[in-house]
JSON list of C-alpha atoms in Angstrom, two decimals:
[
{"chain": "A", "resi": 49, "resn": "GLY", "atom": "CA", "xyz": [0.00, 0.00, 0.00]},
{"chain": "A", "resi": 50, "resn": "GLU", "atom": "CA", "xyz": [0.88, 3.65, 0.25]},
{"chain": "A", "resi": 51, "resn": "ILE", "atom": "CA", "xyz": [1.20, 5.53, 3.54]},
{"chain": "A", "resi": 52, "resn": "GLN", "atom": "CA", "xyz": [1.10, 9.34, 3.51]},
{"chain": "A", "resi": 53, "resn": "SER", "atom": "CA", "xyz": [0.44, 12.04, 6.11]},
{"chain": "A", "resi": 54, "resn": "CYS", "atom": "CA", "xyz": [2.03, 9.90, 8.79]},
{"chain": "A", "resi": 55, "resn": "ASP", "atom": "CA", "xyz": [4.22, 11.49, 11.46]},
{"chain": "A", "resi": 56, "resn": "LYS", "atom": "CA", "xyz": [5.65, 8.28, 12.91]},
{"chain": "A", "resi": 57, "resn": "LEU", "atom": "CA", "xyz": [5.38, 4.69, 11.73]},
{"chain": "A", "resi": 58, "resn": "ILE", "atom": "CA", "xyz": [6.42, 1.89, 14.08]},
{"chain": "A", "resi": 59, "resn": "VAL", "atom": "CA", "xyz": [6.75, -1.53, 12.48]},
{"chain": "A", "resi": 60, "resn": "GLU", "atom": "CA", "xyz": [6.52, -4.55, 14.76]},
{"chain": "A", "resi": 61, "resn": "GLY", "atom": "CA", "xyz": [5.20, -7.03, 12.17]},
{"chain": "A", "resi": 62, "resn": "LYS", "atom": "CA", "xyz": [5.49, -7.03, 8.38]},
{"chain": "A", "resi": 63, "resn": "VAL", "atom": "CA", "xyz": [4.75, -4.01, 6.17]},
{"chain": "A", "resi": 64, "resn": "GLU", "atom": "CA", "xyz": [4.92, -3.75, 2.38]},
{"chain": "A", "resi": 65, "resn": "ALA", "atom": "CA", "xyz": [4.36, -0.12, 1.44]},
{"chain": "A", "resi": 66, "resn": "SER", "atom": "CA", "xyz": [5.54, 3.21, 0.11]},
{"chain": "A", "resi": 67, "resn": "LEU", "atom": "CA", "xyz": [5.94, 5.73, 2.93]},
{"chain": "A", "resi": 68, "resn": "GLU", "atom": "CA", "xyz": [6.48, 9.47, 3.41]},
{"chain": "A", "resi": 69, "resn": "ALA", "atom": "CA", "xyz": [6.77, 10.36, 7.10]},
{"chain": "A", "resi": 70, "resn": "ALA", "atom": "CA", "xyz": [8.76, 12.21, 9.70]},
{"chain": "A", "resi": 71, "resn": "GLU", "atom": "CA", "xyz": [9.98, 9.07, 11.46]},
{"chain": "A", "resi": 72, "resn": "LEU", "atom": "CA", "xyz": [10.25, 5.34, 10.77]},
{"chain": "A", "resi": 73, "resn": "THR", "atom": "CA", "xyz": [11.02, 2.75, 13.44]},
{"chain": "A", "resi": 74, "resn": "VAL", "atom": "CA", "xyz": [11.38, -0.93, 12.62]},
{"chain": "A", "resi": 75, "resn": "ARG", "atom": "CA", "xyz": [11.53, -2.81, 15.90]},
{"chain": "A", "resi": 76, "resn": "LYS", "atom": "CA", "xyz": [13.22, -6.15, 16.54]},
{"chain": "A", "resi": 77, "resn": "GLY", "atom": "CA", "xyz": [11.34, -8.82, 14.60]},
{"chain": "A", "resi": 78, "resn": "GLY", "atom": "CA", "xyz": [9.73, -6.21, 12.32]},
{"chain": "A", "resi": 79, "resn": "VAL", "atom": "CA", "xyz": [10.15, -6.25, 8.54]},
{"chain": "A", "resi": 80, "resn": "TYR", "atom": "CA", "xyz": [9.57, -3.37, 6.12]},
{"chain": "A", "resi": 81, "resn": "HIS", "atom": "CA", "xyz": [9.60, -4.00, 2.33]},
{"chain": "A", "resi": 82, "resn": "GLY", "atom": "CA", "xyz": [9.21, -1.07, -0.03]},
{"chain": "A", "resi": 83, "resn": "LYS", "atom": "CA", "xyz": [10.16, 2.56, -0.34]},
{"chain": "A", "resi": 84, "resn": "ALA", "atom": "CA", "xyz": [10.41, 5.12, 2.47]},
{"chain": "A", "resi": 85, "resn": "VAL", "atom": "CA", "xyz": [11.30, 8.82, 2.51]},
{"chain": "A", "resi": 86, "resn": "VAL", "atom": "CA", "xyz": [11.67, 10.02, 6.11]},
{"chain": "A", "resi": 87, "resn": "LYS", "atom": "CA", "xyz": [13.36, 12.62, 8.30]},
{"chain": "A", "resi": 88, "resn": "SER", "atom": "CA", "xyz": [14.77, 9.99, 10.69]},
{"chain": "A", "resi": 89, "resn": "ALA", "atom": "CA", "xyz": [14.80, 6.22, 10.98]},
{"chain": "A", "resi": 90, "resn": "SER", "atom": "CA", "xyz": [15.73, 3.63, 13.58]},
{"chain": "A", "resi": 91, "resn": "ILE", "atom": "CA", "xyz": [16.11, 0.06, 12.36]},
{"chain": "A", "resi": 92, "resn": "ASP", "atom": "CA", "xyz": [16.36, -2.86, 14.79]},
{"chain": "A", "resi": 93, "resn": "GLY", "atom": "CA", "xyz": [14.55, -5.31, 12.50]},
{"chain": "A", "resi": 94, "resn": "ARG", "atom": "CA", "xyz": [14.84, -5.56, 8.70]},
{"chain": "A", "resi": 95, "resn": "PHE", "atom": "CA", "xyz": [14.37, -2.96, 5.97]},
{"chain": "A", "resi": 96, "resn": "ASP", "atom": "CA", "xyz": [14.45, -4.13, 2.34]},
{"chain": "A", "resi": 97, "resn": "GLY", "atom": "CA", "xyz": [13.98, -1.60, -0.47]},
{"chain": "A", "resi": 98, "resn": "ASP", "atom": "CA", "xyz": [14.63, 2.10, -1.09]},
{"chain": "A", "resi": 99, "resn": "LEU", "atom": "CA", "xyz": [15.28, 4.18, 2.02]},
{"chain": "A", "resi": 100, "resn": "THR", "atom": "CA", "xyz": [15.94, 7.94, 2.00]},
{"chain": "A", "resi": 101, "resn": "VAL", "atom": "CA", "xyz": [16.65, 9.55, 5.38]},
{"chain": "A", "resi": 102, "resn": "ASP", "atom": "CA", "xyz": [17.08, 13.33, 5.44]},
{"chain": "A", "resi": 103, "resn": "GLY", "atom": "CA", "xyz": [18.36, 13.29, 9.03]},
{"chain": "A", "resi": 104, "resn": "LEU", "atom": "CA", "xyz": [19.77, 10.55, 11.22]},
{"chain": "A", "resi": 105, "resn": "LEU", "atom": "CA", "xyz": [19.56, 6.87, 10.32]},
{"chain": "A", "resi": 106, "resn": "THR", "atom": "CA", "xyz": [20.29, 4.60, 13.27]},
{"chain": "A", "resi": 107, "resn": "ILE", "atom": "CA", "xyz": [20.89, 0.92, 12.63]},
{"chain": "A", "resi": 108, "resn": "GLN", "atom": "CA", "xyz": [20.76, -0.89, 15.94]},
{"chain": "A", "resi": 109, "resn": "ALA", "atom": "CA", "xyz": [22.66, -4.09, 16.78]},
{"chain": "A", "resi": 110, "resn": "GLY", "atom": "CA", "xyz": [19.98, -6.37, 15.33]},
{"chain": "A", "resi": 111, "resn": "GLY", "atom": "CA", "xyz": [19.16, -4.12, 12.37]},
{"chain": "A", "resi": 112, "resn": "ARG", "atom": "CA", "xyz": [19.59, -5.07, 8.72]},
{"chain": "A", "resi": 113, "resn": "VAL", "atom": "CA", "xyz": [19.16, -2.63, 5.82]},
{"chain": "A", "resi": 114, "resn": "THR", "atom": "CA", "xyz": [19.38, -3.86, 2.23]},
{"chain": "A", "resi": 115, "resn": "GLY", "atom": "CA", "xyz": [18.64, -2.05, -1.01]},
{"chain": "A", "resi": 116, "resn": "ALA", "atom": "CA", "xyz": [19.15, 1.55, -2.12]},
{"chain": "A", "resi": 117, "resn": "LEU", "atom": "CA", "xyz": [20.01, 3.80, 0.83]},
{"chain": "A", "resi": 118, "resn": "ARG", "atom": "CA", "xyz": [20.47, 7.59, 0.91]},
{"chain": "A", "resi": 119, "resn": "TYR", "atom": "CA", "xyz": [21.13, 9.30, 4.23]},
{"chain": "A", "resi": 120, "resn": "ARG", "atom": "CA", "xyz": [22.35, 12.56, 5.72]},
{"chain": "A", "resi": 121, "resn": "ASP", "atom": "CA", "xyz": [23.73, 11.20, 9.05]},
{"chain": "A", "resi": 122, "resn": "LEU", "atom": "CA", "xyz": [24.41, 7.59, 9.98]},
{"chain": "A", "resi": 123, "resn": "LYS", "atom": "CA", "xyz": [24.92, 5.68, 13.23]},
{"chain": "A", "resi": 124, "resn": "ILE", "atom": "CA", "xyz": [25.49, 1.93, 13.20]},
{"chain": "A", "resi": 125, "resn": "ASP", "atom": "CA", "xyz": [25.63, 0.00, 16.45]},
{"chain": "A", "resi": 126, "resn": "ARG", "atom": "CA", "xyz": [27.97, -2.97, 16.65]},
{"chain": "A", "resi": 127, "resn": "GLY", "atom": "CA", "xyz": [26.20, -5.85, 14.90]},
{"chain": "A", "resi": 128, "resn": "GLY", "atom": "CA", "xyz": [24.08, -3.66, 12.60]},
{"chain": "A", "resi": 129, "resn": "ARG", "atom": "CA", "xyz": [24.39, -4.45, 8.89]},
{"chain": "A", "resi": 130, "resn": "LEU", "atom": "CA", "xyz": [24.08, -2.51, 5.60]},
{"chain": "A", "resi": 131, "resn": "SER", "atom": "CA", "xyz": [24.22, -3.84, 2.05]},
{"chain": "A", "resi": 132, "resn": "GLY", "atom": "CA", "xyz": [23.28, -2.48, -1.35]},
{"chain": "A", "resi": 133, "resn": "ASP", "atom": "CA", "xyz": [23.61, 0.90, -3.06]},
{"chain": "A", "resi": 134, "resn": "ILE", "atom": "CA", "xyz": [24.58, 3.26, -0.23]},
{"chain": "A", "resi": 135, "resn": "ASP", "atom": "CA", "xyz": [25.37, 6.99, -0.49]},
{"chain": "A", "resi": 136, "resn": "LEU", "atom": "CA", "xyz": [25.16, 10.35, 1.28]},
{"chain": "A", "resi": 137, "resn": "LEU", "atom": "CA", "xyz": [22.36, 12.76, 0.36]},
{"chain": "A", "resi": 138, "resn": "ASP", "atom": "CA", "xyz": [23.52, 15.76, -1.65]},
{"chain": "A", "resi": 139, "resn": "GLY", "atom": "CA", "xyz": [22.12, 19.26, -1.70]},
{"chain": "A", "resi": 140, "resn": "ASP", "atom": "CA", "xyz": [18.76, 20.31, -0.29]},
{"chain": "A", "resi": 141, "resn": "ALA", "atom": "CA", "xyz": [16.47, 18.34, 1.97]},
{"chain": "A", "resi": 142, "resn": "VAL", "atom": "CA", "xyz": [14.25, 15.66, 0.47]},
{"chain": "A", "resi": 143, "resn": "SER", "atom": "CA", "xyz": [10.57, 16.39, 0.16]},
{"chain": "A", "resi": 144, "resn": "VAL", "atom": "CA", "xyz": [8.29, 15.83, 3.11]},
{"chain": "A", "resi": 145, "resn": "PRO", "atom": "CA", "xyz": [4.51, 15.90, 3.08]},
{"chain": "A", "resi": 146, "resn": "GLU", "atom": "CA", "xyz": [3.04, 19.42, 2.78]},
{"chain": "A", "resi": 147, "resn": "GLU", "atom": "CA", "xyz": [0.93, 18.97, 5.92]},
{"chain": "A", "resi": 148, "resn": "GLN", "atom": "CA", "xyz": [4.06, 18.16, 7.94]},
{"chain": "A", "resi": 149, "resn": "ARG", "atom": "CA", "xyz": [5.89, 21.26, 6.60]},
{"chain": "A", "resi": 150, "resn": "LEU", "atom": "CA", "xyz": [2.96, 23.43, 7.63]},
{"chain": "A", "resi": 151, "resn": "GLU", "atom": "CA", "xyz": [2.90, 21.91, 11.13]},
{"chain": "A", "resi": 152, "resn": "GLU", "atom": "CA", "xyz": [6.66, 22.44, 11.54]},
{"chain": "A", "resi": 153, "resn": "ALA", "atom": "CA", "xyz": [6.39, 26.05, 10.35]},
{"chain": "A", "resi": 154, "resn": "ALA", "atom": "CA", "xyz": [3.54, 26.72, 12.80]},
{"chain": "A", "resi": 155, "resn": "ALA", "atom": "CA", "xyz": [5.57, 25.25, 15.66]},
{"chain": "A", "resi": 156, "resn": "ARG", "atom": "CA", "xyz": [8.43, 27.72, 15.07]}
]
């Protein structure tokens, strides 16, 4: 499916989707297949697909990320694993949902 207008998605089971959100968390035992464009992500389960993180990507000890990965900042705990097409983000921030931009602007 497709998930939009989501601030935070926490995956504890299995999800196959395309996601635009502020934050993605894949907990231990969780599996995410698909595409995600997020501000931050914490992976302690598995992520397979295209992941773009405009802020900090944390891969915890049990985390596995495979596929195409673009990130601004990266933290990998001992035991975390990455494989695939991996690169830093260049230039401006990636797009985030319009509703989220409006909420962030109002909070300032």
